[in-house]
Structures are given as structure tokens and as C-alpha cells.
Amino acid sequence: MTSVATGRKVKDRAVQVLVYGAFALAVIPLLSVLWTVIVNGIERLDADFFSFSMNGLSGMDAGGGAYHAIIGTLEQVAITSVIAVPIAVLTAIYLVEYGGNGRLARTISFFVDVMTGIPSIVAGLFVLALWLLTFGFEYSGFAGALALTILMIPTVVRATEEMLKLVPNDLREASYALGVPRWRTVLFVVLPTALSGIVTGVMLAVARVMGETAPLLLTIFFTKAINTNPFEGPQGSLPTFIWEQAADPNQNSIDRAWAGALVLILIIMLLNLGARLIARLWRPAGGH
């Protein structure tokens, strides 16, 4: 018995070392990237960067900022979330609570898997061909939001679907036993129980689409001026701002690109913190 116990301790310690080593291998590159962005972007992160656009400035000029890009990104991501989240959550509810193993559910699940693997530039090309060239609409932040919606929906569907599957069936059966209709059970029992995981999945999807550049290059065009109307005319965004500034060899442009990347990371972090706070406040009593 002593030798068996010792062997188990050795195996347990070996597995712990492997787990901690894998965690370190995953975290070290992340911390390295984060540190590099902070060091290179913090110097240019001043009040002017949040107050001015690049209108009338060239790459070699000092000053300027990303106000127009920040406004554009926030509006585009907000429109994307308003369109994508309800569609994705309702789709996941159907797949888990109503679809079962039916043919329609399998078909929807198949196309969700296909959409998950679509390259981002394909989504931009689709919106460019349909919305801009076929229907004749102009470049706008809304067109960019449509492209981002295509990328966001499958991510939210899969995340929500997995969270709904984790809800114990005992909760559903207890609700049905009390005579509660299925739609009320889903709305007041299942969704609140899975809310925290759903919010996390939504924020991961937001983080993914917020940094996409390729579809925005094809749908919102370029502008250095401030455009607060996402439905009319070209509009800036942080990804295209970073891409444009980083392509300029002047040091002032490169500094602005690093600062834009840092702002993008900070926005994503703040959105994640806010979403987790909301999920914690809305968590059912007694939940963990």
C-alpha cells in the first residue's frame, strides 16, 4: 500500500507540473504582447489622442488622435451586438430546448459550424457585393456592422448553446412539474441560470469582432474626419486606424498605431469587466 500511495503522489505531482507548465506557456506570450503594447503605446496616450481626429494631418505630423476611430468602433460594435446577440441567443435556445435531433436543428447546427470557419474577409466581400454593389448603399459604419454580425453570430450561438446544455435538467423538470409552460421555463429558469456563461461568450465574440480589420476595409472605407452617423458616409474605426498608421513609416504614425492598439485592448477589458458585473448582479439567488 505504501508503494501505491507513493506512486500516486508522484503521478499527481507530475501532472501538476505539466498543468502549471502549460499554463505558463500560454500566459507568457500573452503577457509579453500586453507589455509590449503598453510600453509602446503609453507615451502617446494623452488627452489629445482622445479629443482630436486625424483630419488635416499627415503621417509625419505630431499630434492628432483617434477620437473618430473610437467613436466609429463603439457605434459599429454596438450595432453588431444589437443585431447579432438576439438572433444568436434565440437560435441557441431553439437548438437546445426545442430542436432536439430534428432535421431542421441539424441543418442549423451544420450551417453554424460552417459560418464559424468563414474567413473575416469573406464576410466583408459578401456585404460589399450585396449591400454596397447590388443594393447601391454607400460605405458606412452600418455596412461594417453587418459584416461583423456575420462573424459574431456563430460564436455567440455556440457559446450560448454550451451554456444552456450545462443547466441541469432537474431545474427544467421541476418547473414543468409545477405546470409552467416551456417558454416561461426557458425565460425565467434556464436563461438566468446560464446568464453568466452567456455573457462571457458574448464578450468573447465582441472581443473577436472588435479587432477585425479586413471586413471593415471593404465596407466602411477610410476617413480621418469625425463621423458620428454610422448610417451615412465612410466612418473610422480603431482597427483601420491602427492598420493605416502602422503602414506609415513615420515614427509619429507608429506611435499613434501603438496607442490605438492599447486603447482597443482597454476598451475590450472595460467591456468584459462591465459584462461580468452585470452577470453577477443578475445571477439567481444562491448561484455560484
GROMACS .gro file of C-alpha atoms in nm:
model
  288
    1MET     CA    1   0.000   0.000   0.000
    2THR     CA    2   0.290   0.236   0.072
    3SER     CA    3   0.439   0.192  -0.276
    4VAL     CA    4   0.099   0.251  -0.440
    5ALA     CA    5   0.042   0.567  -0.237
    6THR     CA    6   0.389   0.694  -0.325
    7GLY     CA    7   0.333   0.623  -0.695
    8ARG     CA    8   0.008   0.814  -0.690
    9LYS     CA    9   0.176   1.111  -0.524
   10VAL     CA   10   0.449   1.113  -0.789
   11LYS     CA   11   0.193   1.097  -1.071
   12ASP     CA   12  -0.014   1.369  -0.910
   13ARG     CA   13   0.289   1.595  -0.874
   14ALA     CA   14   0.396   1.524  -1.235
   15VAL     CA   15   0.052   1.616  -1.364
   16GLN     CA   16   0.055   1.937  -1.158
   17VAL     CA   17   0.392   2.032  -1.305
   18LEU     CA   18   0.260   1.970  -1.658
   19VAL     CA   19  -0.053   2.175  -1.593
   20TYR     CA   20   0.141   2.467  -1.445
   21GLY     CA   21   0.393   2.447  -1.729
   22ALA     CA   22   0.119   2.454  -1.992
   23PHE     CA   23  -0.041   2.749  -1.814
   24ALA     CA   24   0.292   2.936  -1.812
   25LEU     CA   25   0.346   2.864  -2.182
   26ALA     CA   26   0.003   3.011  -2.256
   27VAL     CA   27   0.037   3.316  -2.030
   28ILE     CA   28   0.395   3.421  -2.110
   29PRO     CA   29   0.325   3.517  -2.475
   30LEU     CA   30   0.005   3.696  -2.368
   31LEU     CA   31   0.188   3.898  -2.103
   32SER     CA   32   0.468   3.971  -2.348
   33VAL     CA   33   0.226   4.110  -2.606
   34LEU     CA   34   0.040   4.311  -2.342
   35TRP     CA   35   0.365   4.453  -2.202
   36THR     CA   36   0.490   4.547  -2.549
   37VAL     CA   37   0.167   4.730  -2.633
   38ILE     CA   38   0.167   4.916  -2.301
   39VAL     CA   39   0.532   5.024  -2.325
   40ASN     CA   40   0.499   5.146  -2.684
   41GLY     CA   41   0.154   5.298  -2.654
   42ILE     CA   42   0.153   5.469  -2.316
   43GLU     CA   43   0.368   5.764  -2.426
   44ARG     CA   44   0.121   5.877  -2.692
   45LEU     CA   45  -0.186   5.807  -2.478
   46ASP     CA   46  -0.268   6.164  -2.382
   47ALA     CA   47  -0.574   6.388  -2.377
   48ASP     CA   48  -0.524   6.493  -2.739
   49PHE     CA   49  -0.542   6.131  -2.851
   50PHE     CA   50  -0.897   6.107  -2.714
   51SER     CA   51  -1.005   6.456  -2.821
   52PHE     CA   52  -0.888   6.502  -3.181
   53SER     CA   53  -0.909   6.319  -3.511
   54MET     CA   54  -0.651   6.291  -3.787
   55ASN     CA   55  -0.839   6.526  -4.016
   56GLY     CA   56  -0.594   6.753  -4.197
   57LEU     CA   57  -0.283   6.579  -4.058
   58SER     CA   58  -0.029   6.366  -4.240
   59GLY     CA   59   0.171   6.075  -4.105
   60MET     CA   60   0.476   6.285  -4.024
   61ASP     CA   61   0.278   6.544  -3.827
   62ALA     CA   62   0.280   6.523  -3.449
   63GLY     CA   63  -0.040   6.537  -3.250
   64GLY     CA   64  -0.373   6.417  -3.378
   65GLY     CA   65  -0.572   6.139  -3.222
   66ALA     CA   66  -0.815   5.854  -3.264
   67TYR     CA   67  -1.136   6.018  -3.147
   68HIS     CA   68  -1.303   5.948  -3.481
   69ALA     CA   69  -1.188   5.586  -3.472
   70ILE     CA   70  -1.301   5.529  -3.113
   71ILE     CA   71  -1.647   5.668  -3.187
   72GLY     CA   72  -1.672   5.455  -3.501
   73THR     CA   73  -1.566   5.134  -3.327
   74LEU     CA   74  -1.808   5.180  -3.037
   75GLU     CA   75  -2.101   5.252  -3.269
   76GLN     CA   76  -2.021   4.966  -3.506
   77VAL     CA   77  -1.980   4.712  -3.227
   78ALA     CA   78  -2.299   4.837  -3.058
   79ILE     CA   79  -2.498   4.791  -3.380
   80THR     CA   80  -2.339   4.450  -3.434
   81SER     CA   81  -2.432   4.337  -3.083
   82VAL     CA   82  -2.790   4.464  -3.114
   83ILE     CA   83  -2.837   4.261  -3.433
   84ALA     CA   84  -2.629   3.951  -3.358
   85VAL     CA   85  -2.694   3.874  -2.991
   86PRO     CA   86  -3.076   3.830  -3.006
   87ILE     CA   87  -3.053   3.621  -3.324
   88ALA     CA   88  -2.774   3.404  -3.183
   89VAL     CA   89  -2.934   3.352  -2.841
   90LEU     CA   90  -3.273   3.263  -2.992
   91THR     CA   91  -3.102   3.021  -3.230
   92ALA     CA   92  -2.922   2.853  -2.942
   93ILE     CA   93  -3.246   2.830  -2.744
   94TYR     CA   94  -3.414   2.657  -3.036
   95LEU     CA   95  -3.127   2.411  -3.082
   96VAL     CA   96  -3.116   2.314  -2.714
   97GLU     CA   97  -3.473   2.350  -2.591
   98TYR     CA   98  -3.689   2.283  -2.898
   99GLY     CA   99  -3.492   2.138  -3.187
  100GLY     CA  100  -3.372   1.814  -3.035
  101ASN     CA  101  -3.241   1.580  -3.304
  102GLY     CA  102  -3.476   1.709  -3.573
  103ARG     CA  103  -3.368   1.769  -3.930
  104LEU     CA  104  -3.405   2.150  -3.901
  105ALA     CA  105  -3.192   2.160  -3.587
  106ARG     CA  106  -2.920   1.950  -3.752
  107THR     CA  107  -2.926   2.176  -4.058
  108ILE     CA  108  -2.897   2.491  -3.849
  109SER     CA  109  -2.616   2.340  -3.645
  110PHE     CA  110  -2.431   2.246  -3.965
  111PHE     CA  111  -2.452   2.598  -4.107
  112VAL     CA  112  -2.344   2.748  -3.774
  113ASP     CA  113  -2.033   2.530  -3.791
  114VAL     CA  114  -1.971   2.644  -4.148
  115MET     CA  115  -2.010   3.011  -4.052
  116THR     CA  116  -1.766   2.966  -3.766
  117GLY     CA  117  -1.490   2.883  -4.012
  118ILE     CA  118  -1.564   3.164  -4.261
  119PRO     CA  119  -1.263   3.396  -4.304
  120SER     CA  120  -1.340   3.750  -4.198
  121ILE     CA  121  -1.258   3.896  -4.539
  122VAL     CA  122  -1.527   3.673  -4.696
  123ALA     CA  123  -1.787   3.836  -4.472
  124GLY     CA  124  -1.663   4.176  -4.587
  125LEU     CA  125  -1.676   4.071  -4.953
  126PHE     CA  126  -2.032   3.940  -4.908
  127VAL     CA  127  -2.155   4.270  -4.762
  128LEU     CA  128  -1.961   4.463  -5.026
  129ALA     CA  129  -2.118   4.264  -5.309
  130LEU     CA  130  -2.474   4.252  -5.169
  131TRP     CA  131  -2.523   4.568  -4.965
  132LEU     CA  132  -2.297   4.814  -5.147
  133LEU     CA  133  -2.276   4.697  -5.508
  134THR     CA  134  -2.614   4.521  -5.556
  135PHE     CA  135  -2.839   4.738  -5.340
  136GLY     CA  136  -2.639   5.054  -5.405
  137PHE     CA  137  -2.589   5.169  -5.048
  138GLU     CA  138  -2.282   5.377  -4.966
  139TYR     CA  139  -1.985   5.297  -4.745
  140SER     CA  140  -2.089   5.337  -4.382
  141GLY     CA  141  -2.038   5.214  -4.032
  142PHE     CA  142  -2.363   5.018  -4.061
  143ALA     CA  143  -2.223   4.823  -4.357
  144GLY     CA  144  -1.922   4.736  -4.143
  145ALA     CA  145  -2.153   4.629  -3.862
  146LEU     CA  146  -2.334   4.393  -4.099
  147ALA     CA  147  -2.005   4.226  -4.187
  148LEU     CA  148  -1.914   4.195  -3.819
  149THR     CA  149  -2.259   4.049  -3.747
  150ILE     CA  150  -2.187   3.757  -3.980
  151LEU     CA  151  -1.872   3.683  -3.779
  152MET     CA  152  -2.031   3.732  -3.437
  153ILE     CA  153  -2.347   3.520  -3.472
  154PRO     CA  154  -2.188   3.171  -3.487
  155THR     CA  155  -1.956   3.244  -3.193
  156VAL     CA  156  -2.244   3.355  -2.971
  157VAL     CA  157  -2.463   3.063  -3.086
  158ARG     CA  158  -2.201   2.805  -2.990
  159ALA     CA  159  -2.119   2.972  -2.657
  160THR     CA  160  -2.487   3.008  -2.562
  161GLU     CA  161  -2.565   2.654  -2.672
  162GLU     CA  162  -2.294   2.508  -2.450
  163MET     CA  163  -2.407   2.716  -2.151
  164LEU     CA  164  -2.770   2.608  -2.193
  165LYS     CA  165  -2.663   2.243  -2.207
  166LEU     CA  166  -2.491   2.284  -1.869
  167VAL     CA  167  -2.818   2.383  -1.699
  168PRO     CA  168  -2.934   2.075  -1.501
  169ASN     CA  169  -3.244   1.907  -1.641
  170ASP     CA  170  -3.376   1.882  -1.286
  171LEU     CA  171  -3.447   2.255  -1.294
  172ARG     CA  172  -3.649   2.221  -1.614
  173GLU     CA  173  -3.839   1.917  -1.486
  174ALA     CA  174  -3.919   2.088  -1.157
  175SER     CA  175  -4.058   2.385  -1.346
  176TYR     CA  176  -4.263   2.163  -1.579
  177ALA     CA  177  -4.397   1.971  -1.278
  178LEU     CA  178  -4.540   2.295  -1.143
  179GLY     CA  179  -4.728   2.347  -1.468
  180VAL     CA  180  -4.503   2.624  -1.600
  181PRO     CA  181  -4.504   2.648  -1.982
  182ARG     CA  182  -4.181   2.577  -2.165
  183TRP     CA  183  -4.129   2.936  -2.280
  184ARG     CA  184  -4.159   3.066  -1.923
  185THR     CA  185  -3.924   2.793  -1.801
  186VAL     CA  186  -3.667   2.897  -2.059
  187LEU     CA  187  -3.712   3.266  -1.985
  188PHE     CA  188  -3.720   3.260  -1.605
  189VAL     CA  189  -3.528   2.943  -1.514
  190VAL     CA  190  -3.288   2.834  -1.786
  191LEU     CA  191  -3.162   3.170  -1.911
  192PRO     CA  192  -3.097   3.325  -1.567
  193THR     CA  193  -2.907   3.013  -1.464
  194ALA     CA  194  -2.686   3.027  -1.774
  195LEU     CA  195  -2.662   3.406  -1.787
  196SER     CA  196  -2.307   3.437  -1.660
  197GLY     CA  197  -2.171   3.197  -1.920
  198ILE     CA  198  -2.379   3.353  -2.197
  199VAL     CA  199  -2.245   3.700  -2.113
  200THR     CA  200  -1.891   3.566  -2.116
  201GLY     CA  201  -1.949   3.412  -2.459
  202VAL     CA  202  -2.096   3.736  -2.590
  203MET     CA  203  -1.796   3.934  -2.466
  204LEU     CA  204  -1.555   3.689  -2.628
  205ALA     CA  205  -1.742   3.739  -2.954
  206VAL     CA  206  -1.731   4.117  -2.910
  207ALA     CA  207  -1.358   4.100  -2.846
  208ARG     CA  208  -1.314   3.897  -3.164
  209VAL     CA  209  -1.509   4.127  -3.396
  210MET     CA  210  -1.380   4.448  -3.239
  211GLY     CA  211  -1.031   4.375  -3.367
  212GLU     CA  212  -1.131   4.268  -3.720
  213THR     CA  213  -0.976   4.481  -3.994
  214ALA     CA  214  -1.030   4.304  -4.327
  215PRO     CA  215  -1.413   4.329  -4.345
  216LEU     CA  216  -1.405   4.694  -4.235
  217LEU     CA  217  -1.156   4.788  -4.506
  218LEU     CA  218  -1.414   4.675  -4.762
  219THR     CA  219  -1.727   4.824  -4.605
  220ILE     CA  220  -1.658   5.147  -4.412
  221PHE     CA  221  -1.379   5.283  -4.638
  222PHE     CA  222  -1.136   5.541  -4.494
  223THR     CA  223  -1.186   5.876  -4.330
  224LYS     CA  224  -0.978   6.089  -4.098
  225ALA     CA  225  -1.271   6.311  -4.006
  226ILE     CA  226  -1.522   6.259  -3.727
  227ASN     CA  227  -1.843   6.093  -3.844
  228THR     CA  228  -2.088   6.015  -3.567
  229ASN     CA  229  -2.357   5.891  -3.806
  230PRO     CA  230  -2.293   5.519  -3.875
  231PHE     CA  231  -2.564   5.513  -4.145
  232GLU     CA  232  -2.417   5.775  -4.376
  233GLY     CA  233  -2.072   5.808  -4.527
  234PRO     CA  234  -1.736   5.649  -4.450
  235GLN     CA  235  -1.655   5.608  -4.084
  236GLY     CA  236  -1.334   5.544  -3.894
  237SER     CA  237  -1.261   5.253  -3.664
  238LEU     CA  238  -0.973   5.154  -3.439
  239PRO     CA  239  -0.864   4.850  -3.645
  240THR     CA  240  -0.845   5.052  -3.969
  241PHE     CA  241  -0.681   5.341  -3.779
  242ILE     CA  242  -0.412   5.106  -3.646
  243TRP     CA  243  -0.365   4.949  -3.990
  244GLU     CA  244  -0.333   5.288  -4.160
  245GLN     CA  245  -0.096   5.438  -3.904
  246ALA     CA  246   0.124   5.128  -3.880
  247ALA     CA  247   0.167   5.126  -4.259
  248ASP     CA  248   0.322   5.474  -4.246
  249PRO     CA  249   0.698   5.462  -4.179
  250ASN     CA  250   0.699   5.789  -3.982
  251GLN     CA  251   0.761   5.749  -3.610
  252ASN     CA  252   0.465   5.970  -3.518
  253SER     CA  253   0.231   5.739  -3.708
  254ILE     CA  254   0.381   5.430  -3.549
  255ASP     CA  255   0.336   5.582  -3.204
  256ARG     CA  256  -0.029   5.652  -3.282
  257ALA     CA  257  -0.072   5.293  -3.401
  258TRP     CA  258   0.063   5.156  -3.072
  259ALA     CA  259  -0.162   5.393  -2.877
  260GLY     CA  260  -0.461   5.282  -3.083
  261ALA     CA  261  -0.383   4.918  -3.008
  262LEU     CA  262  -0.362   4.997  -2.637
  263VAL     CA  263  -0.696   5.179  -2.646
  264LEU     CA  264  -0.854   4.882  -2.822
  265ILE     CA  265  -0.728   4.646  -2.550
  266LEU     CA  266  -0.851   4.880  -2.276
  267ILE     CA  267  -1.199   4.905  -2.431
  268ILE     CA  268  -1.225   4.526  -2.451
  269MET     CA  269  -1.110   4.492  -2.087
  270LEU     CA  270  -1.364   4.751  -1.969
  271LEU     CA  271  -1.645   4.581  -2.161
  272ASN     CA  272  -1.551   4.246  -2.007
  273LEU     CA  273  -1.545   4.391  -1.656
  274GLY     CA  274  -1.880   4.561  -1.710
  275ALA     CA  275  -2.037   4.245  -1.850
  276ARG     CA  276  -1.912   4.034  -1.560
  277LEU     CA  277  -2.051   4.288  -1.314
  278ILE     CA  278  -2.391   4.280  -1.485
  279ALA     CA  279  -2.390   3.899  -1.488
  280ARG     CA  280  -2.303   3.893  -1.117
  281LEU     CA  281  -2.584   4.136  -1.032
  282TRP     CA  282  -2.839   3.938  -1.238
  283ARG     CA  283  -2.724   3.600  -1.112
  284PRO     CA  284  -3.004   3.396  -0.949
  285ALA     CA  285  -3.002   3.384  -0.569
  286GLY     CA  286  -2.784   3.103  -0.443
  287GLY     CA  287  -2.597   3.071  -0.775
  288HIS     CA  288  -2.223   3.031  -0.793
   0.00000   0.00000   0.00000
